[in-house]
Tab-separated table of C-alpha atoms in Angstrom:
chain	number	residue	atom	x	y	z
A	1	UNK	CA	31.796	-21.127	-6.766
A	2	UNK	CA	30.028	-20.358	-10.194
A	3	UNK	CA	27.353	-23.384	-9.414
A	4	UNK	CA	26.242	-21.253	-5.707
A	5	UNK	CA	26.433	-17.924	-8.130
A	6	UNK	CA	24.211	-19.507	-10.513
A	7	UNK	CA	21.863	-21.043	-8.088
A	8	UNK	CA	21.735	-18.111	-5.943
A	9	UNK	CA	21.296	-16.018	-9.008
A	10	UNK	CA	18.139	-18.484	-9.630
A	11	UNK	CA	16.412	-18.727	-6.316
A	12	UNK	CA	17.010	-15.310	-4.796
A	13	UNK	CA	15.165	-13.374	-7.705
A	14	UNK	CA	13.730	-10.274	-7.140
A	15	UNK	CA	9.792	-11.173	-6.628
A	16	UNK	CA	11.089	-14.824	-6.264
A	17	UNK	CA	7.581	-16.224	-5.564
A	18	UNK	CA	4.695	-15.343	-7.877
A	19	UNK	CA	2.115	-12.886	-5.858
A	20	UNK	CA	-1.182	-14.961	-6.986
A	21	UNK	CA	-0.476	-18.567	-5.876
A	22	UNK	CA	2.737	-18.473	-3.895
A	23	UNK	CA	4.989	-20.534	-6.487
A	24	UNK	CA	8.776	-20.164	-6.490
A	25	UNK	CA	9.730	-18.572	-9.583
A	26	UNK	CA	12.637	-19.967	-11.345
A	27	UNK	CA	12.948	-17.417	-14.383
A	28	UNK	CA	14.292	-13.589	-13.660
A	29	UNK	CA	11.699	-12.124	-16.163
A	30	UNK	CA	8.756	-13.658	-14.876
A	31	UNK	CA	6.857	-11.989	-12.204
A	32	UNK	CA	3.574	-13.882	-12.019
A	33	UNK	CA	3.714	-17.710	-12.661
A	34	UNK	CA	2.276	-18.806	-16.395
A	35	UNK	CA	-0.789	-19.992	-14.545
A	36	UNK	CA	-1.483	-17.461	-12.572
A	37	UNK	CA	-0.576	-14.928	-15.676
A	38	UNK	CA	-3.304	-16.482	-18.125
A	39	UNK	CA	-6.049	-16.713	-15.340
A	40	UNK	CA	-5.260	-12.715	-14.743
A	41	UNK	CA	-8.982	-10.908	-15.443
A	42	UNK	CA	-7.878	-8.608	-18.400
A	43	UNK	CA	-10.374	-6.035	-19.237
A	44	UNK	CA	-11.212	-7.795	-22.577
A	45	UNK	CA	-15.209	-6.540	-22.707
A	46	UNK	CA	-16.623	-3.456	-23.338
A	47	UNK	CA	-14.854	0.014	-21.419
A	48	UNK	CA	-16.309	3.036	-20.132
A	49	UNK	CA	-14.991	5.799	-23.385
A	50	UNK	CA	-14.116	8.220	-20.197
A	51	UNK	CA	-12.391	6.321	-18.014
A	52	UNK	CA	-11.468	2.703	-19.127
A	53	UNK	CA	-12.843	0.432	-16.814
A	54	UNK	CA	-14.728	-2.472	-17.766
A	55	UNK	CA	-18.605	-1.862	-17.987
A	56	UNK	CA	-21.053	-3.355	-15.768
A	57	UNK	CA	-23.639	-3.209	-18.535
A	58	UNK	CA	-24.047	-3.914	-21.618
A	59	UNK	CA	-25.876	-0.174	-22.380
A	60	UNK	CA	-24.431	3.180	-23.082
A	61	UNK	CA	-20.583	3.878	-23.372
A	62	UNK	CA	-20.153	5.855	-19.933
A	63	UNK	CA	-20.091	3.659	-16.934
A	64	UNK	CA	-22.012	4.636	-13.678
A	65	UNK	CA	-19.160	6.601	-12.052
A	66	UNK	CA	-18.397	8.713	-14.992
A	67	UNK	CA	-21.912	9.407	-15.235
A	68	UNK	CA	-22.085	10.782	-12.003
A	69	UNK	CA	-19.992	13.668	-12.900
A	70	UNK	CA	-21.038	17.165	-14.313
A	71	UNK	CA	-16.929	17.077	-15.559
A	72	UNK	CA	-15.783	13.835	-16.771
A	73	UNK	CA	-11.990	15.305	-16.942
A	74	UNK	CA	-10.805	12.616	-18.901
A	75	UNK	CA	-10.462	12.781	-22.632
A	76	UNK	CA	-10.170	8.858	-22.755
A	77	UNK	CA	-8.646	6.007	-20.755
A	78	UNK	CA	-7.578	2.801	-20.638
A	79	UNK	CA	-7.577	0.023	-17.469
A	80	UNK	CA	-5.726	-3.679	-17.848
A	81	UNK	CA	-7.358	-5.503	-15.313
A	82	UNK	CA	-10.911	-5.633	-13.588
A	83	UNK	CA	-10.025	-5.369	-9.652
A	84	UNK	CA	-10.804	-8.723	-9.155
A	85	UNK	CA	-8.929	-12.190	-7.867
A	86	UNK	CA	-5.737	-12.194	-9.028
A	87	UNK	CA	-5.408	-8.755	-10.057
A	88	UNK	CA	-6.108	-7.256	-6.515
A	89	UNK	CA	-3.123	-10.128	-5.078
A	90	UNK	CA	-0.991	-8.108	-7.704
A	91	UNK	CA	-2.015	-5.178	-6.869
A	92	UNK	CA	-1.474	-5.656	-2.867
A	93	UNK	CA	2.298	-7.549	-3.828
A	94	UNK	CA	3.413	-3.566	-5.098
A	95	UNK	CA	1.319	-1.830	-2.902
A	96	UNK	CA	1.760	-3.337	-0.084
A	97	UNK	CA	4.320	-5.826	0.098
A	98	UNK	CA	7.691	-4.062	-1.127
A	99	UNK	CA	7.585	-5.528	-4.786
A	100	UNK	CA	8.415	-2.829	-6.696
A	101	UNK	CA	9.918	-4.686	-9.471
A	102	UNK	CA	6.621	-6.117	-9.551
A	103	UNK	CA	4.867	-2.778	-10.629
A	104	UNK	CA	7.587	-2.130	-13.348
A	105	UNK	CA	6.730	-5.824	-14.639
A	106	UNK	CA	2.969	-4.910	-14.416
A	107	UNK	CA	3.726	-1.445	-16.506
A	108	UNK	CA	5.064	-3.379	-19.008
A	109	UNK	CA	2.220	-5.404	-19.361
A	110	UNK	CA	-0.076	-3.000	-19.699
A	111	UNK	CA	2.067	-1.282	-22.587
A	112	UNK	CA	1.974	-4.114	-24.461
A	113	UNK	CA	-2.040	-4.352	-24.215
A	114	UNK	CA	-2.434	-0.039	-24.892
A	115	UNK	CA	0.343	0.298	-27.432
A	116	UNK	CA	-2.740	0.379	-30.753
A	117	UNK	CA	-4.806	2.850	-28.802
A	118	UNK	CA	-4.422	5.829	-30.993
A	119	UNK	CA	-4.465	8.811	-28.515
A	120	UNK	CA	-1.206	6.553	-27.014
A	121	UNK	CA	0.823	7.796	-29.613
A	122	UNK	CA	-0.563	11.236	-29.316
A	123	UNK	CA	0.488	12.225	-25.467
A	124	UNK	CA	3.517	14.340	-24.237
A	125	UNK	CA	3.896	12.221	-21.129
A	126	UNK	CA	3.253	10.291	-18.490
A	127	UNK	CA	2.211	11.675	-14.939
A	128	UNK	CA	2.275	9.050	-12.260
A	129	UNK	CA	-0.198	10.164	-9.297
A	130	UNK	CA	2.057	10.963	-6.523
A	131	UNK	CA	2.562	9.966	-2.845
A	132	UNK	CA	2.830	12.371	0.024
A	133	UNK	CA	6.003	12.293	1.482
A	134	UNK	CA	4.744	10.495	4.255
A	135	UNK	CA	3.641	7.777	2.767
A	136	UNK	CA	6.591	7.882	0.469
A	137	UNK	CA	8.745	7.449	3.690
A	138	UNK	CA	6.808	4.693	4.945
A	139	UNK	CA	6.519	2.695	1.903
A	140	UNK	CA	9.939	4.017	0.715
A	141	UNK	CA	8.331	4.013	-3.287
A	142	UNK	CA	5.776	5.546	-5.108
A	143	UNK	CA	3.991	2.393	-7.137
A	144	UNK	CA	2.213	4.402	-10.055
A	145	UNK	CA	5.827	6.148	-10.666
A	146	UNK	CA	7.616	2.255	-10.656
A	147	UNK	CA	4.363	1.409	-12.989
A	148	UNK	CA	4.774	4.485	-15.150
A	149	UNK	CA	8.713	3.942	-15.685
A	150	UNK	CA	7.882	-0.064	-16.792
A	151	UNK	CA	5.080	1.715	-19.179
A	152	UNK	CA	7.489	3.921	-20.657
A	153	UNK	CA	10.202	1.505	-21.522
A	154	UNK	CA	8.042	-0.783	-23.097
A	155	UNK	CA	6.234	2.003	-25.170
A	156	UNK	CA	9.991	3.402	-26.013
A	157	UNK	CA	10.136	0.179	-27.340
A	158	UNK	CA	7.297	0.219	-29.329
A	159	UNK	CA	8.776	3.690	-31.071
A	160	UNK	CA	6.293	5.788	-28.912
A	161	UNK	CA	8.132	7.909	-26.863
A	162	UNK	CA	6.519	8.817	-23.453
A	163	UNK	CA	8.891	10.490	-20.855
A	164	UNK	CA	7.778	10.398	-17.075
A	165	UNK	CA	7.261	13.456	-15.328
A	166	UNK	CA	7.419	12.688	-11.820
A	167	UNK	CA	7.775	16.479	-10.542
A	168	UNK	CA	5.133	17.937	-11.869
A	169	UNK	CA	2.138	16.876	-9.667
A	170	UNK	CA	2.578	17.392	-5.539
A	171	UNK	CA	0.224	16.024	-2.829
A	172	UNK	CA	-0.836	18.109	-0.524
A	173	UNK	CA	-2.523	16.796	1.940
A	174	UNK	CA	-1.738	13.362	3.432
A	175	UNK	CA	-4.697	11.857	2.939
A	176	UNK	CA	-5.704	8.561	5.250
A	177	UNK	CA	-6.273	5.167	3.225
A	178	UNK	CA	-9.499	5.218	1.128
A	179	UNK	CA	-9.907	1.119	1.599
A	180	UNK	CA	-13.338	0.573	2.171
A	181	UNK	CA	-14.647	3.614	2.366
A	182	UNK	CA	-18.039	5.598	-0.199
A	183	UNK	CA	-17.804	7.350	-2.808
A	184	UNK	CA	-18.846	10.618	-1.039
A	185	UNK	CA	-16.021	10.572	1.395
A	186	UNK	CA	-13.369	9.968	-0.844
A	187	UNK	CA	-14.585	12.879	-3.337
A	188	UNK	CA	-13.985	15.295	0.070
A	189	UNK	CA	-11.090	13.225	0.932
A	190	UNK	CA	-9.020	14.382	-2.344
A	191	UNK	CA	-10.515	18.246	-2.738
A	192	UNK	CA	-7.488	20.163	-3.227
A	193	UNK	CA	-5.244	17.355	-1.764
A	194	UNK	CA	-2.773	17.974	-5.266
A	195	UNK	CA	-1.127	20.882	-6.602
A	196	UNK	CA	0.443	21.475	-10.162
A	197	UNK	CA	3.837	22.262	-9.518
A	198	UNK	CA	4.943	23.668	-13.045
A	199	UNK	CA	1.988	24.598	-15.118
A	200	UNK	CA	3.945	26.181	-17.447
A	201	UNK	CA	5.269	22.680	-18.834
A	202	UNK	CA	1.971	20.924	-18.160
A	203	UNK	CA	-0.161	23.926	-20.306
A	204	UNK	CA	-0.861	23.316	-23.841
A	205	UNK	CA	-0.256	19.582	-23.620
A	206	UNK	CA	-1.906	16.052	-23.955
A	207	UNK	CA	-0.941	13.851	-20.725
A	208	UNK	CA	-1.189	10.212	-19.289
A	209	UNK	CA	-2.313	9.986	-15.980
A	210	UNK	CA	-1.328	6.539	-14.392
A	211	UNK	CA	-2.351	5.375	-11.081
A	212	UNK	CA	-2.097	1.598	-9.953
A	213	UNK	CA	-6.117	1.243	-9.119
A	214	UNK	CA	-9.224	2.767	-10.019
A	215	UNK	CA	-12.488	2.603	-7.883
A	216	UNK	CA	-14.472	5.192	-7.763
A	217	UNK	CA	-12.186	7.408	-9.694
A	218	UNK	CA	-12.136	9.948	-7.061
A	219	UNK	CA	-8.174	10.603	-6.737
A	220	UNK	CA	-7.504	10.741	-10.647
A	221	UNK	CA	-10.498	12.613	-11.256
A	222	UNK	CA	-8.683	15.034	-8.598
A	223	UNK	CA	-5.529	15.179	-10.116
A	224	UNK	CA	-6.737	15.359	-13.810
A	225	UNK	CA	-8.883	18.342	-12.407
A	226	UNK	CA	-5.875	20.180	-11.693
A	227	UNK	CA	-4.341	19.170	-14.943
A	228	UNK	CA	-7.235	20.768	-16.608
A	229	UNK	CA	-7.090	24.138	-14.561
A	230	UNK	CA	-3.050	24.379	-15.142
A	231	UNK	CA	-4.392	24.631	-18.741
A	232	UNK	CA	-3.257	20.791	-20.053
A	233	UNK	CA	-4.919	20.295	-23.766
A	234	UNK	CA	-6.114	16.998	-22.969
A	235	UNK	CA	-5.328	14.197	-20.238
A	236	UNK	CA	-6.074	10.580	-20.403
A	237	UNK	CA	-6.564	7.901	-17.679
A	238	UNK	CA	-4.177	5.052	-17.335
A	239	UNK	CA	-4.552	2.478	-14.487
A	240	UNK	CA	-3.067	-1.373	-13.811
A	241	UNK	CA	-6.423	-2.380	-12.848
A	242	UNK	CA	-10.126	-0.762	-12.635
A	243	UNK	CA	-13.610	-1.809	-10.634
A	244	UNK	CA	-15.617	-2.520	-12.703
């Protein structure tokens, strides 16, 4: 009997294949196989000071879609991965595919490659952009709050203590899927699609914003927009991966 525990223990892993390649994976902690891992596209070049991404060019400090806006929002912000290859196959394995464990795995990556930013160690909190409850209900879990809690553990770790606050942003509106569509119709898309639901506790503080992809910027530019009018002192931009 302990043999089938231990094999069963081994093969039926939660995330049991990697969600780049396909591989079995025969270790509990891994998520993405060691191939796959180190061809990942980490943002490793220069970032956009606003938001994070990558940058397209090699001139200036504000990438295209920051400088598009009369309000930035963001204070700062940080991205892991450029939205490309084996990124997006992450991406779509907690988005898409029921993997949460994969987007707590992914949080804690991305910990480990923020924890020497210096405005890190700064922030009250983490804010995970939230669902609408009918998405919620037919995914049955919010990603960026799975990513958020991985984040904080791993930063707890670190000594930097960043609490997730998963009540204090609402969605509104149940907005349709913004795959493939311009920038013009998702900034309409998210107008007044979130709510602050206790600005007294968000007032007067420095928050992380974390959302699991970044494209145009349209639905954390949203919700840090609120942030901003519920009186938060600053609020920075945290996603798993960004276009670049």
């Amino acid at each position: 009997m302990a043999i089938f525990s231990f094999l069963e223990s081994m093969l039926f892993i939660d995330n049991g294949t990697c969600p780049v390649c396909g591989r079995v994976l025969f270790e509990k902690k891994s998520y993405v196989c060691s191939r796959c891992y180190e061809a990942l596209p980490v943002n490793r070049l220069r970032t956009c000071k606003v938001c994070g991404r990558q940058m397209e060019t090699s001139e200036g400090d504000i990438c295209s879609e920051c400088l598009k806006e009369k309000d930035p929002v963001f204070d700062g912000g940080f991205s892991w991965l450029v939205y490309t290859g084996g990124a997006k196959k992450v991406i779509q394995g907690f988005k898409f595919e029921s993997r949460k464990a994969l987007a707590g795995w992914a949080g804690k990556q991305m910990a480990d490659a923020a924890a020497g930013i210096s405005w890190m160690a700064v922030c009250d909190g983490i804010i995970p952009v939230p669902l609408h409850p009918n998405r919620l209900k037919e995914r049955g879990y919010n990603q960026s709050a799975w990513i958020a809690e991985g984040f904080s553990r791993r930063m707890a770790e670190k000594g930097i203590g960043l609490p997730v606050e998963n009540k204090l942003l609402n969605r509104m509106v149940d907005t349709p899927h913004q795959v493939g569509t311009n920038r013009d119709f998702r900034l309409q898309n998210m107008r007044e699609a979130f709510q602050v639901m206790q600005p007294e506790r968000v007032k007067g503080k420095s928050w992380i914003l974390l959302d699991d992809v970044m494209t145009t910027g349209a639905t954390l530019r949203e919700c840090g927009r609120m942030l901003q009018l519920a009186g938060a002192r600053a609020v920075y931009a945290v996603t798993c991966a960004g276009r670049s």
